[in-house]
Coordinates of N, CA and C in Angstrom, one line a residue:
X24 N 57.5 -2.7 -16.2 CA 58.6 -1.8 -16.6 C 58.1 -0.5 -17.2
X25 N 58.6 0.6 -16.8 CA 58.2 1.9 -17.4 C 58.9 2.1 -18.7
X26 N 58.2 2.7 -19.6 CA 58.8 3.0 -20.9 C 59.9 4.0 -20.8
X27 N 61.0 3.8 -21.5 CA 62.2 4.6 -21.5 C 62.0 5.7 -22.5
X28 N 62.1 7.0 -22.0 CA 61.9 8.2 -22.9 C 63.0 8.2 -24.0
X29 N 64.2 7.9 -23.7 CA 65.3 7.9 -24.7 C 65.0 6.8 -25.8
X30 N 64.6 5.7 -25.4 CA 64.3 4.6 -26.3 C 63.1 5.1 -27.2
X31 N 62.1 5.6 -26.6 CA 60.9 6.1 -27.4 C 61.3 7.2 -28.4
X32 N 62.2 8.1 -27.9 CA 62.6 9.2 -28.8 C 63.4 8.7 -30.0
X33 N 64.2 7.7 -29.7 CA 65.0 7.1 -30.8 C 64.0 6.4 -31.8
X34 N 63.0 5.6 -31.3 CA 62.1 5.0 -32.2 C 61.3 6.0 -33.0
X35 N 60.9 7.1 -32.4 CA 60.2 8.1 -33.0 C 61.0 8.8 -34.1
X36 N 62.3 9.0 -33.8 CA 63.2 9.5 -34.8 C 63.4 8.6 -36.0
X37 N 63.6 7.3 -35.7 CA 63.7 6.3 -36.7 C 62.5 6.2 -37.6
X38 N 61.3 6.3 -37.0 CA 60.0 6.3 -37.7 C 60.0 7.5 -38.7
X39 N 60.3 8.6 -38.2 CA 60.3 9.8 -39.1 C 61.3 9.6 -40.3
X40 N 62.5 9.2 -40.0 CA 63.5 9.0 -41.1 C 63.0 8.0 -42.1
X41 N 62.5 6.9 -41.6 CA 62.0 5.8 -42.5 C 60.8 6.2 -43.3
X42 N 59.9 6.9 -42.7 CA 58.8 7.4 -43.5 C 59.2 8.3 -44.6
X43 N 60.2 9.2 -44.3 CA 60.8 10.1 -45.3 C 61.5 9.3 -46.4
X44 N 62.2 8.3 -46.0 CA 63.0 7.5 -47.0 C 62.0 6.8 -48.0
X45 N 60.9 6.2 -47.4 CA 59.9 5.5 -48.2 C 59.3 6.5 -49.2
X46 N 58.9 7.7 -48.7 CA 58.2 8.7 -49.5 C 59.2 9.1 -50.6
X47 N 60.5 9.3 -50.3 CA 61.4 9.7 -51.3 C 61.6 8.7 -52.4
X48 N 61.5 7.4 -52.0 CA 61.7 6.4 -53.0 C 60.5 6.3 -53.9
X49 N 59.3 6.7 -53.5 CA 58.1 6.7 -54.3 C 58.0 8.0 -55.1
X50 N 58.6 9.0 -54.7 CA 58.4 10.3 -55.4 C 58.6 10.4 -56.9
X51 N 59.7 9.8 -57.4 CA 59.9 9.8 -58.9 C 58.7 9.2 -59.6
X52 N 58.2 8.1 -59.1 CA 57.1 7.4 -59.7 C 55.8 8.2 -59.6
X53 N 55.6 8.9 -58.5 CA 54.5 9.8 -58.3 C 54.6 10.9 -59.3
X54 N 55.8 11.5 -59.5 CA 56.0 12.6 -60.4 C 55.7 12.2 -61.8
X55 N 56.1 11.0 -62.2 CA 55.8 10.4 -63.5 C 54.3 10.4 -63.8
X56 N 53.5 9.9 -62.8 CA 52.1 9.8 -63.0 C 51.5 11.2 -63.0
X57 N 51.9 12.1 -62.1 CA 51.4 13.4 -62.1 C 51.6 14.2 -63.4
X58 N 52.8 14.0 -64.0 CA 53.1 14.6 -65.2 C 52.2 14.1 -66.4
X59 N 52.0 12.8 -66.3 CA 51.2 12.2 -67.4 C 49.8 12.7 -67.3
X60 N 49.3 12.9 -66.1 CA 47.9 13.4 -65.9 C 47.8 14.9 -66.4
X61 N 48.8 15.7 -66.0 CA 48.9 17.1 -66.4 C 49.0 17.3 -67.9
X62 N 49.8 16.4 -68.6 CA 50.0 16.6 -70.0 C 49.0 15.7 -70.8
X63 N 48.2 15.0 -70.1 CA 47.2 14.1 -70.8 C 47.8 13.0 -71.7
X64 N 49.1 12.7 -71.3 CA 49.8 11.6 -72.1 C 49.7 10.3 -71.2
X65 N 49.2 9.3 -71.8 CA 49.1 8.0 -71.1 C 50.5 7.4 -71.0
X66 N 50.7 6.7 -69.8 CA 51.9 6.0 -69.6 C 51.8 4.6 -70.2
X67 N 53.0 4.1 -70.6 CA 53.0 2.7 -71.1 C 52.6 1.7 -70.1
X68 N 52.1 0.6 -70.5 CA 51.7 -0.4 -69.5 C 52.8 -0.8 -68.6
X69 N 54.0 -1.0 -69.2 CA 55.2 -1.4 -68.4 C 55.5 -0.3 -67.3
X70 N 55.3 1.0 -67.7 CA 55.6 2.0 -66.7 C 54.5 2.0 -65.6
X71 N 53.3 1.7 -66.0 CA 52.2 1.7 -65.0 C 52.4 0.5 -64.0
X72 N 52.9 -0.6 -64.5 CA 53.2 -1.8 -63.6 C 54.4 -1.4 -62.7
X73 N 55.4 -0.7 -63.2 CA 56.5 -0.3 -62.3 C 56.0 0.7 -61.2
X74 N 55.2 1.6 -61.6 CA 54.6 2.6 -60.6 C 53.8 1.9 -59.6
X75 N 52.9 1.1 -60.0 CA 52.0 0.4 -59.1 C 52.8 -0.5 -58.1
X76 N 53.8 -1.2 -58.7 CA 54.7 -2.1 -57.9 C 55.4 -1.3 -56.8
X77 N 56.0 -0.2 -57.3 CA 56.7 0.7 -56.3 C 55.8 1.2 -55.2
X78 N 54.6 1.7 -55.6 CA 53.7 2.2 -54.6 C 53.3 1.1 -53.7
X79 N 53.0 -0.1 -54.2 CA 52.6 -1.1 -53.3 C 53.7 -1.5 -52.3
X80 N 54.9 -1.5 -52.8 CA 56.1 -1.8 -51.9 C 56.1 -0.7 -50.8
X81 N 55.9 0.5 -51.2 CA 55.9 1.6 -50.2 C 54.8 1.4 -49.1
X82 N 53.6 1.0 -49.6 CA 52.5 0.8 -48.7 C 52.8 -0.3 -47.7
X83 N 53.5 -1.4 -48.3 CA 53.9 -2.5 -47.4 C 54.9 -2.1 -46.4
X84 N 55.8 -1.3 -46.8 CA 56.8 -0.8 -45.8 C 56.2 0.1 -44.8
X85 N 55.3 1.0 -45.2 CA 54.5 1.8 -44.2 C 53.8 0.9 -43.2
X86 N 53.2 -0.2 -43.7 CA 52.4 -1.1 -42.8 C 53.3 -1.7 -41.8
X87 N 54.5 -2.1 -42.2 CA 55.5 -2.7 -41.3 C 55.9 -1.7 -40.2
X88 N 56.1 -0.4 -40.7 CA 56.4 0.7 -39.7 C 55.3 0.8 -38.7
X89 N 54.0 0.8 -39.2 CA 52.9 1.0 -38.3 C 52.9 -0.1 -37.3
X90 N 53.1 -1.4 -37.7 CA 53.1 -2.5 -36.8 C 54.2 -2.3 -35.7
X91 N 55.4 -1.9 -36.2 CA 56.5 -1.6 -35.3 C 56.2 -0.5 -34.2
X92 N 55.6 0.6 -34.7 CA 55.2 1.7 -33.8 C 54.1 1.3 -32.9
X93 N 53.2 0.4 -33.3 CA 52.1 -0.1 -32.5 C 52.6 -0.9 -31.3
X94 N 53.8 -1.5 -31.5 CA 54.4 -2.3 -30.4 C 55.2 -1.5 -29.4
X95 N 55.5 -0.2 -29.8 CA 56.4 0.6 -28.9 C 55.5 1.2 -27.7
X96 N 56.1 1.1 -26.6 CA 55.5 1.7 -25.4 C 55.9 3.1 -25.2
X97 N 54.9 4.0 -25.3 CA 55.1 5.4 -25.1 C 55.2 5.8 -23.6
X98 N 55.9 6.8 -23.3 CA 55.9 7.3 -21.9 C 54.5 7.8 -21.6
X99 N 54.1 7.7 -20.3 CA 52.7 8.0 -19.9 C 52.2 9.3 -20.4
X100 N 53.0 10.3 -20.3 CA 52.5 11.6 -20.8 C 52.3 11.7 -22.3
X101 N 52.8 10.8 -23.0 CA 52.7 10.8 -24.5 C 51.8 9.7 -25.0
X102 N 51.2 8.9 -24.2 CA 50.4 7.8 -24.6 C 49.2 8.2 -25.5
X103 N 48.5 9.2 -25.1 CA 47.3 9.6 -25.9 C 47.7 10.1 -27.3
X104 N 48.8 10.9 -27.4 CA 49.3 11.4 -28.7 C 49.9 10.2 -29.5
X105 N 50.5 9.3 -28.8 CA 51.1 8.1 -29.5 C 49.9 7.3 -30.2
X106 N 48.8 7.1 -29.5 CA 47.7 6.4 -30.0 C 47.1 7.2 -31.2
X107 N 47.1 8.5 -31.1 CA 46.6 9.3 -32.2 C 47.5 9.2 -33.4
X108 N 48.8 9.2 -33.2 CA 49.8 9.0 -34.3 C 49.5 7.6 -35.0
X109 N 49.3 6.6 -34.2 CA 49.0 5.3 -34.8 C 47.8 5.4 -35.7
X110 N 46.7 6.0 -35.2 CA 45.5 6.1 -35.9 C 45.6 7.0 -37.2
X111 N 46.3 8.1 -37.1 CA 46.5 8.9 -38.2 C 47.4 8.2 -39.3
X112 N 48.4 7.5 -38.8 CA 49.3 6.9 -39.8 C 48.6 5.7 -40.5
X113 N 47.7 5.0 -39.7 CA 46.9 4.0 -40.4 C 46.0 4.6 -41.5
X114 N 45.4 5.7 -41.2 CA 44.6 6.4 -42.2 C 45.4 6.8 -43.4
X115 N 46.6 7.3 -43.1 CA 47.5 7.7 -44.2 C 47.8 6.5 -45.1
X116 N 48.1 5.4 -44.5 CA 48.4 4.1 -45.3 C 47.2 3.8 -46.1
X117 N 46.0 3.9 -45.6 CA 44.8 3.6 -46.3 C 44.6 4.5 -47.5
X118 N 45.0 5.8 -47.3 CA 44.9 6.8 -48.4 C 46.0 6.4 -49.5
X119 N 47.1 6.0 -49.1 CA 48.2 5.6 -50.0 C 47.7 4.4 -50.8
X120 N 47.0 3.4 -50.1 CA 46.5 2.2 -50.8 C 45.5 2.6 -51.9
X121 N 44.7 3.6 -51.6 CA 43.7 4.1 -52.6 C 44.5 4.6 -53.9
X122 N 45.6 5.2 -53.7 CA 46.4 5.7 -54.8 C 46.9 4.5 -55.6
X123 N 47.4 3.5 -54.9 CA 47.8 2.2 -55.6 C 46.6 1.7 -56.4
X124 N 45.5 1.6 -55.8 CA 44.3 1.0 -56.4 C 43.8 1.9 -57.6
X125 N 44.2 3.1 -57.7 CA 43.8 4.0 -58.8 C 44.6 3.7 -60.1
X126 N 45.6 2.8 -59.9 CA 46.4 2.5 -61.1 C 46.2 1.1 -61.5
X127 N 45.9 0.9 -62.8 CA 45.8 -0.5 -63.4 C 46.9 -0.6 -64.4
X128 N 47.0 -1.8 -65.0 CA 48.0 -2.0 -66.0 C 47.8 -1.2 -67.3
X129 N 46.6 -0.7 -67.4 CA 46.3 0.1 -68.7 C 46.0 1.5 -68.5
X130 N 45.7 2.0 -67.3 CA 45.5 3.4 -67.1 C 45.5 3.8 -65.6
X131 N 45.5 5.1 -65.4 CA 45.4 5.7 -64.1 C 44.0 6.3 -64.0
X132 N 43.2 5.9 -63.0 CA 41.9 6.5 -62.8 C 42.2 7.9 -62.1
X133 N 42.1 8.9 -63.0 CA 42.5 10.3 -62.5 C 41.7 10.7 -61.3
X134 N 40.4 10.5 -61.3 CA 39.6 11.0 -60.2 C 40.0 10.3 -58.9
X135 N 40.2 9.0 -58.9 CA 40.6 8.3 -57.7 C 42.0 8.7 -57.3
X136 N 42.9 8.9 -58.2 CA 44.3 9.3 -58.0 C 44.3 10.6 -57.3
X137 N 43.6 11.6 -57.8 CA 43.6 13.0 -57.3 C 42.9 13.0 -55.9
X138 N 41.8 12.2 -55.7 CA 41.1 12.1 -54.4 C 42.1 11.6 -53.4
X139 N 42.8 10.6 -53.8 CA 43.8 10.0 -52.8 C 44.9 11.0 -52.5
X140 N 45.3 11.7 -53.5 CA 46.4 12.7 -53.3 C 45.9 13.8 -52.3
X141 N 44.7 14.2 -52.4 CA 44.1 15.2 -51.5 C 44.0 14.7 -50.1
X142 N 43.5 13.4 -50.0 CA 43.4 12.8 -48.7 C 44.8 12.6 -48.0
X143 N 45.8 12.2 -48.8 CA 47.1 12.1 -48.3 C 47.7 13.4 -47.8
X144 N 47.4 14.5 -48.5 CA 47.8 15.9 -48.0 C 47.2 16.2 -46.7
X145 N 46.0 15.9 -46.5 CA 45.3 16.1 -45.2 C 45.9 15.3 -44.1
X146 N 46.1 14.0 -44.3 CA 46.6 13.1 -43.3 C 48.1 13.3 -43.1
X147 N 48.8 13.8 -44.1 CA 50.2 14.2 -43.9 C 50.3 15.3 -42.9
X148 N 49.5 16.3 -43.1 CA 49.4 17.5 -42.2 C 49.1 17.0 -40.7
X149 N 48.1 16.1 -40.6 CA 47.7 15.6 -39.3 C 48.9 14.8 -38.7
X150 N 49.6 14.1 -39.5 CA 50.7 13.3 -39.0 C 51.8 14.2 -38.5
X151 N 52.1 15.2 -39.3 CA 53.2 16.2 -38.9 C 52.8 16.9 -37.6
X152 N 51.5 17.2 -37.4 CA 51.1 17.8 -36.1 C 51.2 16.8 -35.0
X153 N 50.9 15.6 -35.2 CA 51.1 14.6 -34.1 C 52.5 14.4 -33.7
X154 N 53.4 14.3 -34.7 CA 54.8 14.2 -34.5 C 55.4 15.4 -33.7
X155 N 54.9 16.5 -34.2 CA 55.4 17.8 -33.5 C 55.0 17.8 -32.0
X156 N 53.8 17.4 -31.8 CA 53.3 17.4 -30.4 C 54.0 16.3 -29.6
X157 N 54.2 15.2 -30.2 CA 54.9 14.1 -29.5 C 56.3 14.5 -29.1
X158 N 57.0 15.0 -30.1 CA 58.4 15.5 -29.8 C 58.4 16.5 -28.7
X159 N 57.5 17.5 -28.8 CA 57.4 18.5 -27.8 C 57.1 18.0 -26.4
X160 N 56.4 16.8 -26.3 CA 56.0 16.3 -25.0 C 57.2 15.5 -24.3
X161 N 58.2 15.2 -25.1 CA 59.3 14.4 -24.5 C 60.3 15.2 -23.8

């Protein structure tokens, strides 16, 4: 059976919306950590646990999205870019996990947090380019 372009377009649209929703749900926690690093004020242990838990839930949701998109059959003309999307999104999830790992119950490892932030910026740009090219190919 040939992949259905309309079905693939819908899955791609759902993927975009869900990744945005996940990112939006993590942003207040990210801003909280960012502010504490900028002001050099340590977060309370309970806040760090909440941040880490929220981030880990986001990574788990991203991983489920990756698995879902990995099962989707792309139209022939989009297969190569679909595989690149999967690869780039996997790297993005790994970068997000590094941010989770930079947070303990007692502190934020600023160096690891900022390195993860930079890596996520790069993979976010790569992800946006993949999505743009995929949408353009449909």
